[in-house]
mmCIF file of C-alpha atoms in Angstrom:
data_model
loop_
_atom_site.group_PDB
_atom_site.id
_atom_site.type_symbol
_atom_site.label_atom_id
_atom_site.label_comp_id
_atom_site.label_asym_id
_atom_site.label_seq_id
_atom_site.Cartn_x
_atom_site.Cartn_y
_atom_site.Cartn_z
ATOM 1 C CA MET A 1 -157.356 44.777 -89.907
ATOM 2 C CA PRO A 2 -154.131 42.654 -89.936
ATOM 3 C CA SER A 3 -153.191 44.299 -93.237
ATOM 4 C CA LEU A 4 -152.477 47.450 -91.233
ATOM 5 C CA GLY A 5 -149.572 45.722 -89.519
ATOM 6 C CA LEU A 6 -151.222 45.761 -86.105
ATOM 7 C CA LYS A 7 -149.773 43.792 -83.223
ATOM 8 C CA LEU A 8 -152.199 41.257 -81.759
ATOM 9 C CA PRO A 9 -153.138 43.290 -78.653
ATOM 10 C CA GLN A 10 -153.797 46.239 -80.945
ATOM 11 C CA VAL A 11 -156.137 44.181 -83.119
ATOM 12 C CA ALA A 12 -158.056 43.168 -80.014
ATOM 13 C CA ALA A 13 -158.284 46.760 -78.911
ATOM 14 C CA CYS A 14 -159.696 47.851 -82.248
ATOM 15 C CA ARG A 15 -162.282 45.075 -82.151
ATOM 16 C CA ARG A 16 -163.436 46.250 -78.716
ATOM 17 C CA ARG A 17 -164.153 49.655 -80.299
ATOM 18 C CA VAL A 18 -162.790 51.446 -77.263
ATOM 19 C CA ARG A 19 -164.304 54.869 -76.894
ATOM 20 C CA GLY A 20 -162.132 57.944 -77.068
ATOM 21 C CA PRO A 21 -160.934 60.652 -79.417
ATOM 22 C CA VAL A 22 -160.374 59.462 -82.954
ATOM 23 C CA VAL A 23 -156.746 60.026 -83.928
ATOM 24 C CA PRO A 24 -156.828 60.828 -87.654
ATOM 25 C CA ASP A 25 -154.919 58.553 -90.020
ATOM 26 C CA LEU A 26 -153.226 56.711 -87.147
ATOM 27 C CA PRO A 27 -155.125 53.444 -86.578
ATOM 28 C CA ILE A 28 -152.153 51.578 -85.115
ATOM 29 C CA TRP A 29 -151.493 54.338 -82.620
ATOM 30 C CA ARG A 30 -155.181 54.547 -81.672
ATOM 31 C CA ALA A 31 -155.190 50.817 -81.009
ATOM 32 C CA ALA A 32 -152.004 51.095 -78.947
ATOM 33 C CA ARG A 33 -153.607 53.793 -76.793
ATOM 34 C CA ALA A 34 -156.572 51.511 -76.253
ATOM 35 C CA ALA A 35 -154.290 48.633 -75.272
ATOM 36 C CA VAL A 36 -152.614 50.822 -72.640
ATOM 37 C CA ALA A 37 -155.978 51.954 -71.287
ATOM 38 C CA ALA A 38 -157.077 48.321 -71.062
ATOM 39 C CA GLY A 39 -153.947 47.410 -69.099
ATOM 40 C CA GLU A 40 -152.692 45.030 -71.766
ATOM 41 C CA ARG A 41 -149.267 46.395 -72.601
ATOM 42 C CA ASN A 42 -147.079 49.474 -72.968
ATOM 43 C CA ALA A 43 -147.154 51.618 -76.094
ATOM 44 C CA ARG A 44 -144.112 53.341 -77.561
ATOM 45 C CA ILE A 45 -143.539 56.604 -79.380
ATOM 46 C CA LEU A 46 -140.151 56.767 -81.103
ATOM 47 C CA CYS A 47 -139.096 60.356 -81.820
ATOM 48 C CA ILE A 48 -136.468 60.456 -84.576
ATOM 49 C CA GLY A 49 -134.799 63.704 -85.559
ATOM 50 C CA ASN A 50 -131.949 66.136 -85.165
ATOM 51 C CA SER A 51 -130.941 68.531 -82.386
ATOM 52 C CA THR A 52 -134.421 70.046 -82.277
ATOM 53 C CA THR A 53 -135.691 66.647 -81.147
ATOM 54 C CA ALA A 54 -132.720 66.024 -78.836
ATOM 55 C CA GLY A 55 -133.449 69.302 -77.005
ATOM 56 C CA HIS A 56 -130.418 71.376 -77.966
ATOM 57 C CA GLY A 57 -130.748 74.783 -76.324
ATOM 58 C CA ALA A 58 -133.730 74.003 -74.110
ATOM 59 C CA TYR A 59 -132.334 75.692 -70.990
ATOM 60 C CA ALA A 60 -129.028 77.038 -72.305
ATOM 61 C CA ALA A 61 -127.067 76.936 -75.527
ATOM 62 C CA GLY A 62 -125.716 73.584 -76.664
ATOM 63 C CA MET A 63 -126.151 70.001 -75.501
ATOM 64 C CA GLY A 64 -125.460 70.495 -71.790
ATOM 65 C CA ASP A 65 -127.383 71.999 -68.864
ATOM 66 C CA ASN A 66 -129.711 68.988 -68.590
ATOM 67 C CA ASN A 67 -131.312 70.127 -71.842
ATOM 68 C CA LYS A 68 -132.829 66.707 -72.482
ATOM 69 C CA ALA A 69 -135.302 67.404 -69.681
ATOM 70 C CA GLY A 70 -136.636 70.338 -71.732
ATOM 71 C CA ALA A 71 -136.781 68.573 -75.104
ATOM 72 C CA TRP A 72 -140.167 68.267 -76.758
ATOM 73 C CA PRO A 73 -140.373 64.454 -76.336
ATOM 74 C CA THR A 74 -139.891 64.929 -72.580
ATOM 75 C CA GLN A 75 -142.540 67.635 -72.513
ATOM 76 C CA LEU A 76 -144.821 65.420 -74.621
ATOM 77 C CA ALA A 77 -144.704 62.744 -71.907
ATOM 78 C CA ALA A 78 -145.654 65.375 -69.325
ATOM 79 C CA LEU A 79 -148.554 66.589 -71.474
ATOM 80 C CA ILE A 80 -149.907 63.063 -71.903
ATOM 81 C CA ASN A 81 -149.881 62.697 -68.123
ATOM 82 C CA ALA A 82 -151.583 66.071 -67.696
ATOM 83 C CA ARG A 83 -154.300 64.976 -70.135
ATOM 84 C CA GLY A 84 -155.117 61.847 -68.163
ATOM 85 C CA GLY A 85 -152.737 59.335 -69.681
ATOM 86 C CA VAL A 86 -149.747 57.530 -68.211
ATOM 87 C CA ALA A 87 -146.433 58.288 -69.897
ATOM 88 C CA SER A 88 -142.730 58.469 -69.120
ATOM 89 C CA TRP A 89 -139.448 59.384 -70.791
ATOM 90 C CA SER A 90 -137.432 56.840 -68.785
ATOM 91 C CA SER A 91 -135.154 55.865 -71.608
ATOM 92 C CA ILE A 92 -131.901 56.531 -73.410
ATOM 93 C CA ILE A 93 -131.691 55.979 -77.171
ATOM 94 C CA GLY A 94 -128.160 56.514 -78.428
ATOM 95 C CA ASN A 95 -126.152 59.351 -76.906
ATOM 96 C CA ASN A 96 -127.980 62.068 -78.918
ATOM 97 C CA ASN A 97 -124.504 63.229 -80.029
ATOM 98 C CA ALA A 98 -123.938 65.019 -76.735
ATOM 99 C CA ALA A 99 -120.240 65.472 -76.006
ATOM 100 C CA ASP A 100 -120.847 64.578 -72.348
ATOM 101 C CA SER A 101 -124.051 62.679 -71.626
ATOM 102 C CA ARG A 102 -123.841 63.549 -67.935
ATOM 103 C CA LEU A 103 -124.188 67.257 -68.677
ATOM 104 C CA TYR A 104 -126.987 66.760 -71.202
ATOM 105 C CA ASP A 105 -128.995 64.283 -69.107
ATOM 106 C CA SER A 106 -128.663 64.421 -65.315
ATOM 107 C CA ARG A 107 -130.095 60.914 -64.975
ATOM 108 C CA VAL A 108 -126.782 59.588 -66.345
ATOM 109 C CA THR A 109 -123.603 59.414 -64.273
ATOM 110 C CA PHE A 110 -120.208 57.780 -64.733
ATOM 111 C CA PRO A 111 -116.678 58.582 -63.543
ATOM 112 C CA ALA A 112 -114.724 61.035 -65.653
ATOM 113 C CA LEU A 113 -111.540 59.869 -67.372
ATOM 114 C CA GLN A 114 -112.299 56.193 -66.777
ATOM 115 C CA GLY A 115 -112.744 54.941 -70.312
ATOM 116 C CA TRP A 116 -116.267 56.195 -71.107
ATOM 117 C CA ALA A 117 -116.832 57.939 -74.430
ATOM 118 C CA PHE A 118 -119.090 57.842 -77.451
ATOM 119 C CA SER A 119 -118.223 56.395 -80.815
ATOM 120 C CA THR A 120 -118.194 58.191 -84.154
ATOM 121 C CA ALA A 121 -116.315 55.761 -86.373
ATOM 122 C CA SER A 122 -117.893 53.489 -88.956
ATOM 123 C CA GLY A 123 -119.102 49.961 -88.314
ATOM 124 C CA VAL A 124 -119.849 48.777 -84.815
ATOM 125 C CA ASN A 125 -118.156 51.888 -83.407
ATOM 126 C CA GLY A 126 -120.538 54.059 -85.350
ATOM 127 C CA SER A 127 -124.051 55.342 -85.557
ATOM 128 C CA THR A 128 -127.327 53.998 -84.299
ATOM 129 C CA LEU A 129 -130.689 55.553 -83.568
ATOM 130 C CA GLY A 130 -130.138 58.660 -81.488
ATOM 131 C CA GLY A 131 -126.602 59.285 -82.715
ATOM 132 C CA TYR A 132 -123.807 57.065 -81.476
ATOM 133 C CA HIS A 133 -123.182 54.217 -79.094
ATOM 134 C CA THR A 134 -121.894 54.863 -75.618
ATOM 135 C CA MET A 135 -118.680 52.883 -75.241
ATOM 136 C CA VAL A 136 -116.053 52.049 -72.660
ATOM 137 C CA SER A 137 -112.601 50.582 -73.123
ATOM 138 C CA GLY A 138 -109.160 50.236 -71.637
ATOM 139 C CA TYR A 139 -109.890 51.020 -67.995
ATOM 140 C CA ASN A 140 -109.067 48.502 -65.272
ATOM 141 C CA PRO A 141 -110.973 47.934 -63.079
ATOM 142 C CA PRO A 142 -113.958 48.848 -65.260
ATOM 143 C CA SER A 143 -116.088 51.687 -63.884
ATOM 144 C CA LYS A 144 -119.882 51.924 -63.875
ATOM 145 C CA TYR A 145 -122.297 53.779 -66.120
ATOM 146 C CA ASN A 146 -125.432 54.575 -64.117
ATOM 147 C CA PHE A 147 -128.933 55.409 -65.313
ATOM 148 C CA ALA A 148 -131.435 56.589 -62.686
ATOM 149 C CA PRO A 149 -134.961 57.123 -64.060
ATOM 150 C CA LEU A 150 -137.055 59.730 -62.293
ATOM 151 C CA ASN A 151 -139.987 57.370 -61.742
ATOM 152 C CA ALA A 152 -140.167 54.092 -59.858
ATOM 153 C CA CYS A 153 -139.410 51.113 -62.087
ATOM 154 C CA ASP A 154 -138.807 47.382 -61.878
ATOM 155 C CA THR A 155 -137.758 46.596 -65.457
ATOM 156 C CA PHE A 156 -134.777 47.698 -67.531
ATOM 157 C CA GLU A 157 -134.416 46.790 -71.191
ATOM 158 C CA VAL A 158 -130.775 47.052 -72.294
ATOM 159 C CA TYR A 159 -130.119 47.338 -76.045
ATOM 160 C CA ASN A 160 -126.858 45.685 -76.898
ATOM 161 C CA PRO A 161 -124.988 45.968 -80.232
ATOM 162 C CA LYS A 162 -122.759 43.009 -80.969
ATOM 163 C CA ALA A 163 -119.064 43.435 -81.745
ATOM 164 C CA GLY A 164 -116.561 40.992 -83.166
ATOM 165 C CA GLY A 165 -113.108 40.298 -81.816
ATOM 166 C CA ASN A 166 -112.184 39.353 -78.271
ATOM 167 C CA ALA A 167 -114.613 38.371 -75.513
ATOM 168 C CA ARG A 168 -116.526 41.307 -74.061
ATOM 169 C CA ALA A 169 -119.715 41.695 -72.023
ATOM 170 C CA TRP A 170 -121.751 44.027 -69.841
ATOM 171 C CA ILE A 171 -122.292 43.226 -66.161
ATOM 172 C CA LEU A 172 -125.557 44.624 -64.788
ATOM 173 C CA SER A 173 -126.527 45.513 -61.238
ATOM 174 C CA VAL A 174 -129.054 47.780 -59.526
ATOM 175 C CA ASN A 175 -128.352 50.422 -56.883
ATOM 176 C CA ASP A 176 -124.711 49.295 -56.650
ATOM 177 C CA GLY A 177 -125.821 45.911 -55.357
ATOM 178 C CA ALA A 178 -124.786 42.407 -56.340
ATOM 179 C CA ASP A 179 -124.166 41.520 -59.978
ATOM 180 C CA LEU A 180 -127.454 40.373 -61.505
ATOM 181 C CA ALA A 181 -126.620 39.538 -65.110
ATOM 182 C CA THR A 182 -123.828 39.287 -67.650
ATOM 183 C CA ILE A 183 -124.766 39.931 -71.270
ATOM 184 C CA SER A 184 -122.355 39.213 -74.075
ATOM 185 C CA ASN A 185 -121.301 42.039 -76.367
ATOM 186 C CA LEU A 186 -119.484 39.573 -78.616
ATOM 187 C CA GLN A 187 -120.709 38.224 -81.919
ATOM 188 C CA THR A 188 -118.974 35.279 -83.496
ATOM 189 C CA PRO A 189 -118.142 34.683 -86.170
ATOM 190 C CA SER A 190 -117.367 38.191 -87.373
ATOM 191 C CA PRO A 191 -118.413 40.496 -88.967
ATOM 192 C CA PRO A 192 -120.377 42.133 -86.162
ATOM 193 C CA GLY A 193 -123.804 43.624 -86.535
ATOM 194 C CA GLU A 194 -126.497 41.940 -84.455
ATOM 195 C CA PHE A 195 -128.629 43.979 -82.073
ATOM 196 C CA GLU A 196 -130.357 42.413 -79.111
ATOM 197 C CA LYS A 197 -132.581 43.379 -76.213
ATOM 198 C CA TYR A 198 -131.853 42.056 -72.721
ATOM 199 C CA THR A 199 -134.539 42.509 -70.045
ATOM 200 C CA LEU A 200 -133.543 42.806 -66.389
ATOM 201 C CA THR A 201 -136.212 42.728 -63.669
ATOM 202 C CA THR A 202 -135.832 43.794 -60.058
ATOM 203 C CA GLU A 203 -137.923 44.996 -57.117
ATOM 204 C CA LEU A 204 -140.030 48.080 -57.775
ATOM 205 C CA GLY A 205 -138.461 51.264 -56.465
ATOM 206 C CA ALA A 206 -136.358 54.324 -57.188
ATOM 207 C CA ASN A 207 -133.806 52.168 -58.948
ATOM 208 C CA ALA A 208 -130.596 53.050 -60.753
ATOM 209 C CA LEU A 209 -129.216 50.627 -63.322
ATOM 210 C CA ASN A 210 -125.441 50.110 -63.099
ATOM 211 C CA ILE A 211 -123.545 48.864 -66.141
ATOM 212 C CA ARG A 212 -119.850 48.014 -66.282
ATOM 213 C CA ALA A 213 -117.698 46.211 -68.796
ATOM 214 C CA GLN A 214 -116.460 42.717 -68.017
ATOM 215 C CA ASN A 215 -112.901 43.583 -69.025
ATOM 216 C CA ILE A 216 -110.869 46.244 -70.831
ATOM 217 C CA GLU A 217 -112.189 45.306 -74.295
ATOM 218 C CA THR A 218 -114.186 48.029 -76.051
ATOM 219 C CA THR A 219 -117.846 47.435 -75.211
ATOM 220 C CA TYR A 220 -120.883 49.204 -76.684
ATOM 221 C CA LEU A 221 -124.267 50.315 -75.371
ATOM 222 C CA ALA A 222 -127.068 51.577 -77.646
ATOM 223 C CA GLY A 223 -130.062 52.167 -75.405
ATOM 224 C CA ILE A 224 -131.975 51.600 -72.167
ATOM 225 C CA ILE A 225 -135.739 51.644 -71.554
ATOM 226 C CA ALA A 226 -137.070 51.480 -67.981
ATOM 227 C CA TYR A 227 -140.637 51.096 -66.706
ATOM 228 C CA ASN A 228 -142.921 49.810 -63.966
ATOM 229 C CA SER A 229 -144.319 46.547 -65.307
ATOM 230 C CA ALA A 230 -147.427 46.795 -63.125
ATOM 231 C CA ILE A 231 -148.646 50.036 -64.728
ATOM 232 C CA LYS A 232 -149.034 50.140 -68.495
ATOM 233 C CA GLU A 233 -147.680 53.346 -69.965
ATOM 234 C CA ILE A 234 -146.835 55.247 -73.102
ATOM 235 C CA SER A 235 -143.034 55.275 -73.296
ATOM 236 C CA VAL A 236 -141.703 58.309 -75.176
ATOM 237 C CA LEU A 237 -138.263 57.566 -76.649
ATOM 238 C CA ASN A 238 -136.008 60.464 -77.658
ATOM 239 C CA ALA A 239 -133.816 59.412 -80.587
ATOM 240 C CA GLY A 240 -132.807 62.940 -81.512
ATOM 241 C CA TRP A 241 -129.345 63.181 -83.057
ATOM 242 C CA SER A 242 -127.726 66.584 -82.779
ATOM 243 C CA GLY A 243 -126.260 67.582 -86.132
ATOM 244 C CA ALA A 244 -128.032 64.861 -88.104
ATOM 245 C CA LYS A 245 -129.046 65.157 -91.715
ATOM 246 C CA ALA A 246 -131.496 62.861 -93.455
ATOM 247 C CA SER A 247 -128.559 60.909 -94.895
ATOM 248 C CA ASP A 248 -127.333 60.122 -91.365
ATOM 249 C CA LEU A 249 -130.613 58.382 -90.590
ATOM 250 C CA ASN A 250 -130.469 56.413 -93.833
ATOM 251 C CA ASN A 251 -126.719 55.876 -93.905
ATOM 252 C CA GLY A 252 -126.682 52.471 -95.561
ATOM 253 C CA SER A 253 -125.507 50.613 -92.462
ATOM 254 C CA PRO A 254 -125.824 46.860 -93.020
ATOM 255 C CA TYR A 255 -125.942 46.256 -89.281
ATOM 256 C CA ALA A 256 -129.091 45.557 -87.275
ATOM 257 C CA TYR A 257 -128.243 48.446 -84.949
ATOM 258 C CA GLY A 258 -127.910 50.949 -87.822
ATOM 259 C CA PRO A 259 -130.308 53.915 -87.549
ATOM 260 C CA VAL A 260 -132.989 52.674 -89.938
ATOM 261 C CA ASN A 261 -132.602 48.999 -89.113
ATOM 262 C CA ALA A 262 -132.849 49.555 -85.367
ATOM 263 C CA ILE A 263 -136.376 50.948 -85.568
ATOM 264 C CA SER A 264 -137.942 47.488 -85.520
ATOM 265 C CA VAL A 265 -135.874 46.384 -82.506
ATOM 266 C CA TYR A 266 -137.346 49.179 -80.367
ATOM 267 C CA ASP A 267 -140.837 48.022 -81.484
ATOM 268 C CA PRO A 268 -142.602 51.411 -81.683
ATOM 269 C CA ASP A 269 -146.303 51.961 -82.236
ATOM 270 C CA LEU A 270 -145.754 55.484 -83.503
ATOM 271 C CA VAL A 271 -142.687 57.028 -85.138
ATOM 272 C CA ILE A 272 -142.406 60.823 -85.338
ATOM 273 C CA ILE A 273 -139.801 62.082 -87.823
ATOM 274 C CA ASN A 274 -138.373 65.606 -87.537
ATOM 275 C CA ILE A 275 -135.461 66.246 -89.877
ATOM 276 C CA GLY A 276 -134.304 68.891 -92.357
ATOM 277 C CA ILE A 277 -132.675 71.839 -90.591
ATOM 278 C CA ASN A 278 -129.115 70.584 -91.063
ATOM 279 C CA ASP A 279 -129.859 69.600 -94.657
ATOM 280 C CA ALA A 280 -131.016 73.149 -95.346
ATOM 281 C CA ASN A 281 -128.642 75.288 -93.301
ATOM 282 C CA GLN A 282 -125.775 75.435 -95.777
ATOM 283 C CA ALA A 283 -124.872 77.128 -99.041
ATOM 284 C CA SER A 284 -125.272 73.836 -100.904
ATOM 285 C CA PRO A 285 -128.320 72.231 -99.297
ATOM 286 C CA THR A 286 -129.240 68.612 -99.739
ATOM 287 C CA ALA A 287 -131.021 68.184 -103.054
ATOM 288 C CA THR A 288 -134.763 67.871 -102.567
ATOM 289 C CA ALA A 289 -134.963 64.502 -104.327
ATOM 290 C CA THR A 290 -132.083 63.129 -102.238
ATOM 291 C CA PHE A 291 -133.593 64.440 -99.026
ATOM 292 C CA SER A 292 -136.982 62.959 -99.873
ATOM 293 C CA SER A 293 -135.417 59.600 -100.693
ATOM 294 C CA HIS A 294 -133.689 59.396 -97.319
ATOM 295 C CA VAL A 295 -136.795 60.419 -95.383
ATOM 296 C CA GLN A 296 -138.852 57.930 -97.379
ATOM 297 C CA ALA A 297 -136.479 55.165 -96.273
ATOM 298 C CA VAL A 298 -137.176 56.040 -92.631
ATOM 299 C CA ILE A 299 -140.934 56.109 -93.266
ATOM 300 C CA THR A 300 -140.769 52.742 -95.011
ATOM 301 C CA ALA A 301 -138.750 51.189 -92.173
ATOM 302 C CA ALA A 302 -141.163 52.531 -89.563
ATOM 303 C CA LYS A 303 -144.171 51.137 -91.376
ATOM 304 C CA ALA A 304 -142.424 47.805 -91.870
ATOM 305 C CA ALA A 305 -141.866 47.709 -88.105
ATOM 306 C CA GLY A 306 -145.632 47.919 -87.583
ATOM 307 C CA ALA A 307 -145.767 51.574 -86.582
ATOM 308 C CA ASP A 308 -147.812 54.558 -87.625
ATOM 309 C CA VAL A 309 -145.850 57.593 -88.801
ATOM 310 C CA VAL A 310 -146.158 61.334 -88.227
ATOM 311 C CA LEU A 311 -143.919 63.761 -90.112
ATOM 312 C CA MET A 312 -142.849 67.222 -88.988
ATOM 313 C CA ALA A 313 -142.014 70.166 -91.195
ATOM 314 C CA PRO A 314 -139.285 71.760 -89.036
ATOM 315 C CA THR A 315 -139.359 74.952 -87.021
ATOM 316 C CA PRO A 316 -138.314 78.030 -89.037
ATOM 317 C CA ILE A 317 -134.689 79.157 -88.893
ATOM 318 C CA GLY A 318 -133.212 82.643 -88.773
ATOM 319 C CA SER A 319 -130.134 82.094 -90.889
ATOM 320 C CA SER A 320 -129.623 83.178 -94.486
ATOM 321 C CA TYR A 321 -130.653 79.681 -95.572
ATOM 322 C CA ALA A 322 -134.280 79.938 -94.463
ATOM 323 C CA ALA A 323 -135.495 79.610 -98.057
ATOM 324 C CA ASN A 324 -133.696 76.260 -98.337
ATOM 325 C CA LEU A 325 -135.629 74.978 -95.341
ATOM 326 C CA ASN A 326 -138.927 76.109 -96.823
ATOM 327 C CA THR A 327 -138.114 74.027 -99.891
ATOM 328 C CA LEU A 328 -137.370 70.922 -97.810
ATOM 329 C CA SER A 329 -140.400 71.549 -95.601
ATOM 330 C CA ALA A 330 -142.547 71.494 -98.727
ATOM 331 C CA ALA A 331 -140.920 68.146 -99.564
ATOM 332 C CA VAL A 332 -141.933 66.819 -96.131
ATOM 333 C CA VAL A 333 -145.529 67.890 -96.764
ATOM 334 C CA ALA A 334 -145.416 66.138 -100.127
ATOM 335 C CA LEU A 335 -144.119 62.960 -98.481
ATOM 336 C CA GLY A 336 -147.038 63.098 -96.079
ATOM 337 C CA ILE A 337 -149.457 63.176 -99.001
ATOM 338 C CA THR A 338 -147.656 60.408 -100.875
ATOM 339 C CA ASN A 339 -147.544 58.125 -97.839
ATOM 340 C CA GLY A 340 -150.938 59.038 -96.427
ATOM 341 C CA VAL A 341 -149.499 60.109 -93.078
ATOM 342 C CA PRO A 342 -150.158 63.259 -91.017
ATOM 343 C CA VAL A 343 -147.733 66.167 -91.179
ATOM 344 C CA ILE A 344 -147.314 68.629 -88.317
ATOM 345 C CA ASP A 345 -146.182 71.739 -90.147
ATOM 346 C CA LEU A 346 -144.437 73.729 -87.439
ATOM 347 C CA ARG A 347 -144.314 76.761 -89.707
ATOM 348 C CA THR A 348 -148.024 77.126 -88.972
ATOM 349 C CA ARG A 349 -147.401 77.490 -85.246
ATOM 350 C CA PHE A 350 -144.075 79.367 -85.359
ATOM 351 C CA THR A 351 -144.848 81.421 -88.529
ATOM 352 C CA ASP A 352 -141.215 82.457 -89.096
ATOM 353 C CA TYR A 353 -138.064 82.953 -87.055
ATOM 354 C CA THR A 354 -138.704 86.636 -86.341
ATOM 355 C CA THR A 355 -142.188 85.942 -85.013
ATOM 356 C CA ALA A 356 -141.098 82.914 -82.972
ATOM 357 C CA ASN A 357 -138.126 84.748 -81.511
ATOM 358 C CA ALA A 358 -140.306 87.721 -80.534
ATOM 359 C CA ALA A 359 -142.624 85.251 -78.772
ATOM 360 C CA GLY A 360 -139.681 84.026 -76.700
ATOM 361 C CA TRP A 361 -139.557 80.578 -78.259
ATOM 362 C CA MET A 362 -136.053 80.513 -79.786
ATOM 363 C CA ARG A 363 -132.629 79.913 -78.219
ATOM 364 C CA ASP A 364 -130.752 80.905 -81.361
ATOM 365 C CA THR A 365 -131.325 81.072 -85.107
ATOM 366 C CA LEU A 366 -131.671 77.283 -85.401
ATOM 367 C CA HIS A 367 -132.946 75.952 -82.074
ATOM 368 C CA PRO A 368 -136.012 76.580 -79.929
ATOM 369 C CA ASN A 369 -135.693 76.988 -76.176
ATOM 370 C CA ALA A 370 -137.788 75.121 -73.603
ATOM 371 C CA SER A 371 -140.764 77.366 -74.328
ATOM 372 C CA GLY A 372 -140.426 76.664 -78.041
ATOM 373 C CA TYR A 373 -140.129 72.942 -77.411
ATOM 374 C CA ALA A 374 -143.309 73.200 -75.333
ATOM 375 C CA GLN A 375 -145.031 74.528 -78.447
ATOM 376 C CA ILE A 376 -143.833 71.505 -80.429
ATOM 377 C CA ALA A 377 -144.949 69.112 -77.701
ATOM 378 C CA THR A 378 -148.388 70.721 -77.668
ATOM 379 C CA ALA A 379 -148.694 70.424 -81.433
ATOM 380 C CA VAL A 380 -147.851 66.711 -81.210
ATOM 381 C CA ALA A 381 -150.136 66.071 -78.237
ATOM 382 C CA ASP A 382 -153.043 67.820 -79.942
ATOM 383 C CA LEU A 383 -152.727 65.305 -82.772
ATOM 384 C CA ILE A 384 -151.961 62.050 -80.991
ATOM 385 C CA PHE A 385 -153.387 62.556 -77.474
ATOM 386 C CA PRO A 386 -156.025 65.269 -77.572
ATOM 387 C CA GLY A 387 -157.490 64.041 -74.284
#
């Protein structure tokens, strides 16, 4: 059993032979479900992908209009709850490449024009899981970034990429109360690159986490995960990256917070990978061998982190490059066979763009709408949480 890379509570759960639906080819995930049911610990599903994971177009075109609430990972959490489980989407993983996080995710607020932005440069200013870091710089006095989960919580995990240079830190509070913690954003000696988790606990309630920089130095935030420590849950993490190609996920970052390297820090039990539309939707698509190599790197990193893996062959597109996507979708299916992992082939459910659009599932030629994302969530739930 340990050869599967199971965490200790998962091993115990398997040995108890907990009754329930057998999840095919996903022993680590089955054990994690059992551990949640036994009240031992939380389980985590890390959803890695492009804009069709982020929720682009759920309620309206683009990455605004609170579209994250309609993304398939969000709807997956709701389905798990409806099927008798306990799940939440009380997390932020990267900024999902939304131009304004406040418009994309109504749980996030911060003052406009007070130093908050997201980073797109290389190095510590650059990419992580879910797109880019949220950053603040140059504003005095520093203003607050606020995250208000929709469920009661008493624990916030803050994921903190380390930067070199001058002293910098985050100051944490809850509900605009007294300062509760200061966590350094500085790594010495340079170069930067570490990635750490800081856990803040507070009284259970409808809490909002407040984060502000210690000074005007550029300070970076990668992610937040919130939960109620008294109730074990399945945490569904949306690391969709609007515009991402497979090469963005496997971008060669040497830093611990780089997209592939960060997988282990979030400690998932199950990683779901949905990538390919942006690789295909161009006159010169990503070569199949190159695409497969990048996706394989993500699979390998997920397995090394002790997680099971599910692959998705993407939803059909309505552009002139649909044939390119079919080629890459076939590569995803082949990777599933090679790695012995399940593949959810969304072409089976959506058939083709014309059919899916006629069913009312598409926002545009590339992106589903909330109804389409509900179809994806159902396909995932039927595999990993059938009841």
